[in-house]
CSV table of C-alpha atoms in Angstrom, one decimal:
chain,number,residue,atom,x,y,z
B,1,MET,CA,210.7,197.9,88.7
B,2,VAL,CA,208.0,198.5,85.8
B,3,LEU,CA,209.5,198.8,82.3
B,4,LEU,CA,207.8,199.6,79.3
B,5,ARG,CA,209.4,197.3,76.5
B,6,LEU,CA,209.5,198.3,73.0
B,7,ASP,CA,209.5,196.4,69.6
B,8,SER,CA,211.3,197.2,66.7
B,9,LEU,CA,208.6,199.7,65.4
B,10,ALA,CA,207.5,201.1,68.6
B,11,LEU,CA,209.6,204.0,68.8
B,12,ALA,CA,209.4,205.0,65.0
B,13,ARG,CA,205.9,205.2,65.6
B,14,SER,CA,205.5,206.8,69.3
B,15,ARG,CA,204.3,210.1,69.0
B,16,PHE,CA,202.9,213.0,71.4
B,17,ALA,CA,199.3,213.8,72.1
B,18,LEU,CA,196.9,216.0,74.2
B,19,SER,CA,194.2,214.6,76.6
B,20,PRO,CA,192.0,217.1,78.0
B,21,ALA,CA,190.7,214.1,80.5
B,22,ALA,CA,194.1,213.8,81.5
B,23,GLU,CA,194.1,217.6,82.5
B,24,THR,CA,190.6,216.8,84.1
B,25,LEU,CA,191.9,214.1,86.3
B,26,GLY,CA,195.1,216.1,87.6
B,27,ALA,CA,192.7,219.0,88.4
B,28,LEU,CA,190.3,216.6,90.4
B,29,MET,CA,193.2,215.3,92.4
B,30,ALA,CA,195.0,218.6,93.0
B,31,LEU,CA,191.5,220.3,94.2
B,32,SER,CA,190.7,217.5,96.3
B,33,ARG,CA,194.0,217.7,98.4
B,34,PRO,CA,195.2,220.9,100.5
B,35,CYS,CA,197.6,222.9,98.5
B,36,VAL,CA,201.0,222.6,98.9
B,37,ASP,CA,202.3,224.2,95.7
B,38,PRO,CA,202.6,228.4,95.9
B,39,TRP,CA,202.0,228.6,92.3
B,40,LEU,CA,198.7,226.8,92.2
B,41,ALA,CA,197.4,229.1,95.4
B,42,ARG,CA,195.3,231.3,93.7
B,43,TRP,CA,193.4,228.7,91.3
B,44,HIS,CA,193.4,226.5,94.2
B,45,ALA,CA,191.8,229.0,96.4
B,46,ARG,CA,189.3,229.8,93.8
B,47,HIS,CA,188.2,226.6,93.2
B,48,HIS,CA,188.5,223.9,96.0
B,49,ALA,CA,185.2,225.1,97.7
B,50,THR,CA,183.1,224.6,94.7
B,51,LEU,CA,184.3,221.1,94.1
B,52,ARG,CA,184.1,220.3,98.0
B,53,ALA,CA,180.5,220.9,97.6
B,54,THR,CA,180.1,219.0,94.3
B,55,LEU,CA,181.4,216.1,95.7
B,56,ALA,CA,179.5,216.3,99.0
B,57,ALA,CA,176.6,215.9,97.2
B,58,ASP,CA,177.8,212.7,95.1
B,59,PRO,CA,179.2,210.3,97.2
B,60,PHE,CA,180.0,208.4,94.2
B,61,ALA,CA,182.3,211.4,93.1
B,62,GLU,CA,183.6,211.7,96.1
B,63,GLY,CA,184.6,207.9,97.0
B,64,LEU,CA,186.2,207.7,93.5
B,65,VAL,CA,188.3,211.0,93.8
B,66,ARG,CA,189.2,210.2,97.4
B,67,LEU,CA,190.6,206.8,95.8
B,68,VAL,CA,192.4,208.3,92.8
B,69,SER,CA,194.1,210.9,95.1
B,70,SER,CA,195.4,207.8,97.4
B,71,THR,CA,196.8,205.1,95.3
B,72,LYS,CA,199.2,203.8,93.1
B,73,TYR,CA,197.2,202.5,90.7
B,74,LEU,CA,194.5,204.3,89.1
B,75,PRO,CA,191.2,202.6,88.1
B,76,ASP,CA,191.5,201.6,84.6
B,77,HIS,CA,188.2,203.9,83.1
B,78,VAL,CA,189.7,207.4,84.8
B,79,SER,CA,192.8,207.0,82.8
B,80,LEU,CA,192.0,205.9,79.4
B,81,PRO,CA,194.2,206.5,76.4
B,82,PRO,CA,193.8,209.9,74.1
B,83,THR,CA,191.8,209.0,70.9
B,84,ASP,CA,193.0,211.5,68.4
B,85,GLY,CA,196.5,212.7,69.2
B,86,MET,CA,197.1,216.3,69.5
B,87,ARG,CA,193.7,217.1,68.4
B,88,THR,CA,192.2,214.7,71.1
B,89,ARG,CA,188.5,216.1,72.2
B,90,LEU,CA,187.1,215.7,76.1
B,91,GLU,CA,183.7,214.9,74.3
B,92,ASP,CA,185.5,211.8,72.4
B,93,GLU,CA,187.5,210.8,76.0
B,94,LEU,CA,184.0,210.4,77.7
B,95,ALA,CA,182.5,209.0,74.7
B,96,GLN,CA,185.4,206.1,75.5
B,97,MET,CA,185.0,206.5,79.2
B,98,ARG,CA,181.5,205.7,78.9
B,99,GLU,CA,181.8,202.2,77.1
B,100,VAL,CA,183.6,200.7,80.0
B,101,PRO,CA,181.4,197.8,81.5
B,102,ASP,CA,180.9,198.0,85.2
B,103,ASP,CA,182.6,194.5,86.1
B,104,VAL,CA,185.6,196.1,84.6
B,105,VAL,CA,185.0,199.0,86.8
B,106,VAL,CA,184.7,197.1,90.1
B,107,GLU,CA,187.6,195.0,89.2
B,108,SER,CA,189.9,197.9,88.4
B,109,VAL,CA,188.4,199.8,91.9
B,110,ARG,CA,189.6,196.6,93.8
B,111,LEU,CA,192.9,196.9,92.4
B,112,ALA,CA,193.4,200.4,93.3
B,113,VAL,CA,191.8,200.2,96.7
B,114,ALA,CA,194.5,197.5,97.1
B,115,ALA,CA,197.3,200.1,96.1
B,116,SER,CA,196.0,202.7,98.2
B,117,TRP,CA,198.0,203.8,101.7
B,118,GLU,CA,194.1,204.7,102.7
B,119,GLU,CA,191.4,202.7,104.0
B,120,HIS,CA,188.4,203.0,101.6
B,121,ASP,CA,184.6,201.8,102.2
B,122,VAL,CA,183.8,201.0,98.9
B,123,ALA,CA,180.5,199.4,99.5
B,124,SER,CA,179.1,203.0,100.7
B,125,TRP,CA,179.7,204.3,97.4
B,126,LEU,CA,180.5,201.8,94.5
B,127,THR,CA,176.7,201.4,94.2
B,128,GLY,CA,173.6,201.1,91.8
B,129,CYS,CA,175.3,200.9,88.0
B,130,ASP,CA,176.9,202.8,85.0
B,131,PHE,CA,179.8,203.7,86.6
B,132,ALA,CA,181.9,204.9,83.7
B,133,ALA,CA,179.2,206.8,82.6
B,134,ARG,CA,178.6,208.7,86.5
B,135,THR,CA,182.7,209.3,86.2
B,136,ALA,CA,182.2,211.1,82.5
B,137,GLU,CA,179.3,213.3,83.8
B,138,LEU,CA,182.0,214.0,87.1
B,139,TYR,CA,185.0,214.8,84.3
B,140,ARG,CA,182.4,216.9,82.3
B,141,ARG,CA,181.2,219.0,85.2
B,142,ALA,CA,184.7,219.7,86.5
B,143,TRP,CA,185.9,220.4,83.0
B,144,ASP,CA,183.0,223.2,82.9
B,145,ALA,CA,183.6,224.5,86.4
B,146,HIS,CA,187.6,224.6,86.6
B,147,LEU,CA,189.1,224.2,83.7
B,148,ALA,CA,187.5,225.2,80.4
B,149,GLU,CA,187.6,229.1,80.7
B,150,ASP,CA,191.6,228.4,81.2
B,151,TRP,CA,191.8,225.5,78.5
B,152,PRO,CA,193.3,228.0,75.7
B,153,ARG,CA,196.3,228.9,78.1
B,154,ARG,CA,197.1,225.8,79.2
B,155,ARG,CA,196.9,224.3,76.0
B,156,ARG,CA,199.4,226.6,74.7
B,157,LEU,CA,201.7,225.6,77.5
B,158,LEU,CA,201.2,222.1,76.8
B,159,GLU,CA,201.9,222.4,72.8
B,160,ARG,CA,205.0,224.7,74.3
B,161,ASP,CA,206.3,221.2,75.9
B,162,VAL,CA,205.6,219.4,73.0
B,163,THR,CA,207.7,221.5,70.7
B,164,TYR,CA,210.8,221.3,73.3
B,165,ARG,CA,210.5,217.6,73.5
B,166,ALA,CA,210.3,217.5,69.4
B,167,GLY,CA,213.6,219.4,69.2
B,168,LEU,CA,215.2,217.0,71.4
B,169,LEU,CA,213.4,214.0,69.7
B,170,ALA,CA,214.8,215.5,66.3
B,171,ALA,CA,218.1,216.3,67.5
B,172,TYR,CA,219.3,213.2,69.7
B,173,GLY,CA,216.4,210.7,69.8
B,174,TRP,CA,213.7,209.6,72.3
B,175,PRO,CA,216.1,208.9,75.0
B,176,ARG,CA,217.0,212.7,75.6
B,177,ALA,CA,213.5,213.5,74.9
B,178,LEU,CA,212.3,211.6,77.8
B,179,GLU,CA,215.0,212.6,79.9
B,180,GLN,CA,213.9,214.8,83.2
B,181,MET,CA,210.0,213.6,81.7
B,182,ALA,CA,209.2,212.4,85.3
B,183,ARG,CA,211.2,211.7,88.4
B,184,ARG,CA,211.2,208.1,88.3
B,185,THR,CA,211.1,207.6,84.2
B,186,ALA,CA,214.3,207.1,82.3
B,187,TRP,CA,215.6,205.1,79.4
B,188,THR,CA,216.8,201.6,80.4
B,189,GLY,CA,219.0,200.1,77.7
B,190,ALA,CA,218.4,199.5,74.2
B,191,ASP,CA,214.7,199.1,73.7
B,192,ALA,CA,213.1,199.9,77.6
B,193,ILE,CA,211.4,202.7,79.4
B,194,ARG,CA,211.7,202.5,83.2
B,195,PHE,CA,208.0,203.8,84.5
B,196,SER,CA,208.0,203.1,88.1
B,197,ASP,CA,210.1,201.6,91.0
B,198,ARG,CA,207.9,199.9,92.3
B,199,PRO,CA,207.3,195.9,91.7
B,200,GLY,CA,204.7,195.0,88.7
B,201,PRO,CA,204.5,193.5,85.6
B,202,ASP,CA,206.5,194.9,82.3
B,203,ARG,CA,204.6,196.2,79.7
B,204,VAL,CA,205.3,195.2,75.9
B,205,VAL,CA,204.9,198.2,73.4
B,206,GLY,CA,203.7,196.9,70.2
B,207,PRO,CA,204.6,198.1,66.8
B,208,ASP,CA,201.8,200.9,66.7
B,209,GLY,CA,204.1,202.6,69.4
B,210,MET,CA,203.1,204.6,72.6
B,211,LEU,CA,201.9,208.3,73.1
B,212,PHE,CA,203.5,210.6,75.5
B,213,VAL,CA,201.0,213.0,77.0
B,214,PRO,CA,201.7,216.3,78.8
B,215,TYR,CA,199.3,217.9,81.3
B,216,THR,CA,199.8,220.7,83.5
B,217,GLY,CA,200.0,219.3,87.3
B,218,ALA,CA,202.8,219.7,89.3
B,219,ARG,CA,203.6,216.2,90.1
B,220,GLY,CA,202.2,212.8,89.1
B,221,THR,CA,202.6,210.7,86.6
B,222,TRP,CA,200.4,207.7,85.3
B,223,LEU,CA,199.9,205.0,82.4
B,224,CYS,CA,197.1,205.0,80.5
B,225,GLU,CA,195.8,201.3,79.2
B,226,ALA,CA,192.8,200.4,77.1
B,227,LEU,CA,192.4,197.4,74.8
B,228,ASP,CA,193.4,197.8,71.3
B,229,ARG,CA,195.0,201.2,72.1
B,230,PRO,CA,198.5,202.3,72.4
B,231,TYR,CA,199.6,203.0,75.8
B,232,ALA,CA,199.9,206.4,77.1
B,233,LEU,CA,202.4,208.0,79.1
B,234,VAL,CA,200.9,210.8,81.1
B,235,TYR,CA,203.7,213.2,82.7
B,236,PRO,CA,203.9,217.3,84.1
B,237,ALA,CA,204.4,219.6,81.5
B,238,ARG,CA,207.7,221.9,82.1
B,239,GLY,CA,206.1,225.2,83.5
B,240,LEU,CA,203.3,225.7,85.1
B,241,GLY,CA,199.6,225.3,84.7
B,242,VAL,CA,198.5,228.1,86.2
B,243,GLU,CA,199.7,231.7,87.1
B,244,ALA,CA,202.3,232.2,89.7
B,245,SER,CA,201.1,233.6,92.9
B,246,PRO,CA,202.1,233.7,96.4
B,247,GLY,CA,200.2,231.4,98.5
B,248,PRO,CA,199.4,231.5,102.2
B,249,SER,CA,200.2,227.7,102.6
B,250,THR,CA,204.0,228.8,102.3
B,251,GLU,CA,204.3,231.1,104.7
B,252,GLN,CA,201.8,229.7,107.7
B,253,SER,CA,204.6,227.1,109.3
B,254,ALA,CA,207.4,229.9,109.0
B,255,PRO,CA,208.3,232.1,111.9
B,256,SER,CA,207.3,235.6,111.6
B,257,GLY,CA,210.9,236.8,111.4
B,258,ASP,CA,211.7,234.4,108.2
B,259,ARG,CA,208.3,235.6,106.6
B,260,ASP,CA,209.8,239.0,106.8
B,261,ARG,CA,213.0,238.2,105.5
B,262,ASP,CA,211.3,236.4,102.6
B,263,ARG,CA,209.1,238.8,101.5
B,264,ASP,CA,211.5,241.1,101.6
B,265,GLY,CA,213.8,239.3,99.6
B,266,ASP,CA,210.8,238.5,97.1
B,267,ARG,CA,210.4,242.6,96.9
B,268,ASP,CA,213.8,243.1,96.1
B,269,ARG,CA,213.8,240.1,93.2
B,270,ASP,CA,210.9,241.7,91.8
B,271,ARG,CA,212.0,245.1,91.8
B,272,ASP,CA,215.3,244.1,90.1
B,273,ARG,CA,213.3,242.0,87.9
B,274,ASP,CA,210.9,244.8,87.0
B,275,ARG,CA,214.2,247.2,86.4
B,276,ARG,CA,215.3,244.9,84.1
B,277,ASP,CA,212.6,244.5,82.2
B,278,ARG,CA,212.0,248.2,81.9
B,279,ALA,CA,215.4,248.5,80.5
B,280,LEU,CA,215.2,245.9,78.1
B,281,GLY,CA,211.9,247.5,76.3
B,282,ARG,CA,213.7,250.5,76.2
B,283,LEU,CA,216.6,249.0,74.7
B,284,LEU,CA,215.0,246.6,72.3
B,285,GLY,CA,211.2,248.2,72.3
B,286,THR,CA,208.6,246.4,74.0
B,287,GLY,CA,207.7,243.8,71.3
B,288,ARG,CA,211.0,242.5,70.6
B,289,ALA,CA,211.5,242.4,74.5
B,290,ALA,CA,208.2,240.6,75.2
B,291,ILE,CA,209.6,238.0,72.7
B,292,LEU,CA,213.1,237.6,74.1
B,293,ARG,CA,211.5,236.9,77.6
B,294,ALA,CA,209.0,234.6,76.3
B,295,LEU,CA,211.8,232.3,74.9
B,296,ALA,CA,213.0,231.1,78.3
B,297,ARG,CA,211.3,228.2,76.5
B,298,PRO,CA,211.8,227.5,73.0
B,299,ALA,CA,208.9,228.4,70.7
B,300,THR,CA,207.6,228.4,67.2
B,301,SER,CA,206.4,232.0,66.0
B,302,SER,CA,202.7,231.0,66.2
B,303,GLU,CA,203.0,229.9,69.5
B,304,LEU,CA,204.5,233.5,70.3
B,305,ALA,CA,201.8,235.1,68.8
B,306,ALA,CA,199.4,233.1,70.9
B,307,GLU,CA,200.9,233.5,74.1
B,308,LEU,CA,201.8,237.6,73.3
B,309,ASP,CA,198.6,238.4,71.8
B,310,LEU,CA,200.5,239.3,68.4
B,311,SER,CA,199.8,239.1,65.1
B,312,LEU,CA,202.1,236.3,63.2
B,313,GLY,CA,203.2,239.3,61.0
B,314,THR,CA,204.4,241.3,64.2
B,315,VAL,CA,205.8,238.5,65.9
B,316,GLY,CA,207.7,237.4,62.4
B,317,GLY,CA,208.9,241.0,62.0
B,318,HIS,CA,210.6,240.9,65.7
B,319,LEU,CA,211.8,237.5,65.4
B,320,ALA,CA,214.0,238.8,62.2
B,321,VAL,CA,215.4,241.5,63.8
B,322,LEU,CA,216.4,239.5,66.9
B,323,ARG,CA,218.0,236.9,64.8
B,324,GLU,CA,220.5,239.6,62.9
B,325,ALA,CA,221.6,240.7,66.4
B,326,GLU,CA,222.2,237.0,67.2
B,327,LEU,CA,220.1,237.0,70.3
B,328,VAL,CA,217.6,234.3,69.3
B,329,VAL,CA,218.2,231.4,66.7
B,330,GLY,CA,215.8,229.0,65.0
B,331,ALA,CA,216.0,225.5,64.0
B,332,ARG,CA,213.7,223.4,61.7
B,333,VAL,CA,212.1,220.5,63.5
B,334,GLY,CA,209.6,218.8,60.7
B,335,ARG,CA,207.3,221.7,59.3
B,336,ARG,CA,208.1,224.4,62.3
B,337,VAL,CA,210.5,226.5,62.8
B,338,VAL,CA,211.3,226.5,66.8
B,339,TYR,CA,213.3,229.7,68.3
B,340,ARG,CA,215.4,229.6,71.3
B,341,ARG,CA,217.5,232.6,73.1
B,342,THR,CA,221.3,232.4,72.3
B,343,GLU,CA,223.8,232.4,74.8
B,344,ALA,CA,223.7,236.6,74.1
B,345,GLY,CA,220.1,236.5,74.4
B,346,GLU,CA,220.2,234.8,77.6
B,347,VAL,CA,222.7,237.1,79.1
B,348,LEU,CA,220.3,240.2,77.8
B,349,ALA,CA,217.1,238.6,79.2
B,350,THR,CA,218.0,237.1,82.5
B,351,GLY,CA,221.1,239.5,83.4
B,352,THR,CA,223.0,236.0,84.2
B,353,THR,CA,225.2,233.8,82.4
B,354,GLY,CA,223.6,230.7,84.9
B,355,GLU,CA,222.4,227.9,83.5
B,356,ARG,CA,219.7,228.0,80.7
B,357,HIS,CA,217.0,225.5,79.8
B,358,ASP,CA,218.3,222.8,77.5
B,359,ASP,CA,216.4,222.8,74.4
B,360,GLY,CA,218.4,220.2,72.4
B,361,ILE,CA,218.3,221.8,69.0
B,362,ASP,CA,221.4,223.2,67.3
B,363,GLY,CA,222.2,225.5,64.7
B,364,GLY,CA,220.3,228.4,63.2
B,365,GLU,CA,218.3,228.8,60.0
């Protein structure tokens, strides 16, 4: 079991960050594999062939992507800590990546191969020099081709995850904020985070604290390390990184009768949801109904305005009405006010009193 042991100052100085490079690594791994997640099907189908063509033309890129997609230990240079918190830019991360010496890359690739569940002919692709610079170029091409256009929406989703966990942090502290961050990650004792169940050396998190970095992948968690930089734990954000879409991969193994029943059930649920959404719009008005639906996850007024393409003033006016009707409440987290649905708002938005997202924010403003 691998533990991240925090000293007395580490918790107070730990913080959240964004990493376009982590987003790129997640995309490379997702596109290099067959699509198994129906909500990724549309994006995967649109980009998979393009990435495969890029990799086929570059043995180094193909070998590296195959390795990072089939190992329990990522080479150090592909997973460096972000450089500037929530304002981190891809250009700065790639500049940091290019500085990694070839001998460091070779050694970490060797460790990754040893931790892989597949065979790798490293000698056929780890040739020449400037390995880190070539990796940075792969990231740049992948970003431009597969992520840049969708980054504003993905960034909003990541910021929403940070808002959610910041609320938990303010109300309950780091142990609650880390809950369900990843399948194997959990708070252990008074001063340690369990990072992995597999054997390995513990890491000591110093007084600078550590970074927690969401990305929009469906699964996978990794630790970023670099000399004189804080550790960074990359984890899947709550929600989806791409628009939900029914994927053919979810139907190929099902008997035709089961597929028909599944499609019938999906159509019934879609009709029920559409009918409820139309009724909610007539009851509250389309703008206020859209905000109430968007608050399935807690959000600030700025995040709602960006997500729904509304002005901040319009969102503020709608929120005021929803608060007066006791359908939403707001709680201050630092300089921001984070809104969530009340129990009455939850019933009105979803038609059920079932389990809600636990936002960890109590009271209203």
